[in-house]
Steps between C-alpha positions, in 0.01 A plus 500: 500500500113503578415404147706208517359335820421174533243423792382133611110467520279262607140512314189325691131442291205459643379105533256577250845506248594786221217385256221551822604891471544786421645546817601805698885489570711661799875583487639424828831655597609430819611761757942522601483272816344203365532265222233426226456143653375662858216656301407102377143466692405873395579465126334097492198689711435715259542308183246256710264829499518520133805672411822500311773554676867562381704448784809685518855416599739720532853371585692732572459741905676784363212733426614702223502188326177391581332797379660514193365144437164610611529780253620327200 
């Protein structure tokens, strides 16, 4: 079930660290072809911009799945 879902996540802070903030934050979700690691330079780019970013994982390709783990 959705409300059950357990999805990995990878959280990058700025340099400045969490006590330089507040910080805006981005939730990054990967699209179905590629994994959460392919999006690595994009989500360290923009924590390097200033940014939070919680990185996604999804594990699973079926993508029922995935978007009841988006949803949850």
């Amino acid at each position: 079930p959705a409300g059950n879902a357990m999805v990995p996540a990878r959280a990058l802070v700025p340099s400045g660290g969490p006590s330089a903030g507040p910080y805006p934050t981005v939730v990054f979700a990967h699209g179905f072809a590629l994994s959460a690691s392919d999006y690595s330079a994009t989500v360290e780019r923009l924590a390097s911009w200033g940014y939070v970013v919680v990185n996604l994982d999804f594990t699973t390709t079926n993508h029922e799945t995935a978007a009841d783990q988006l949803l949850a």
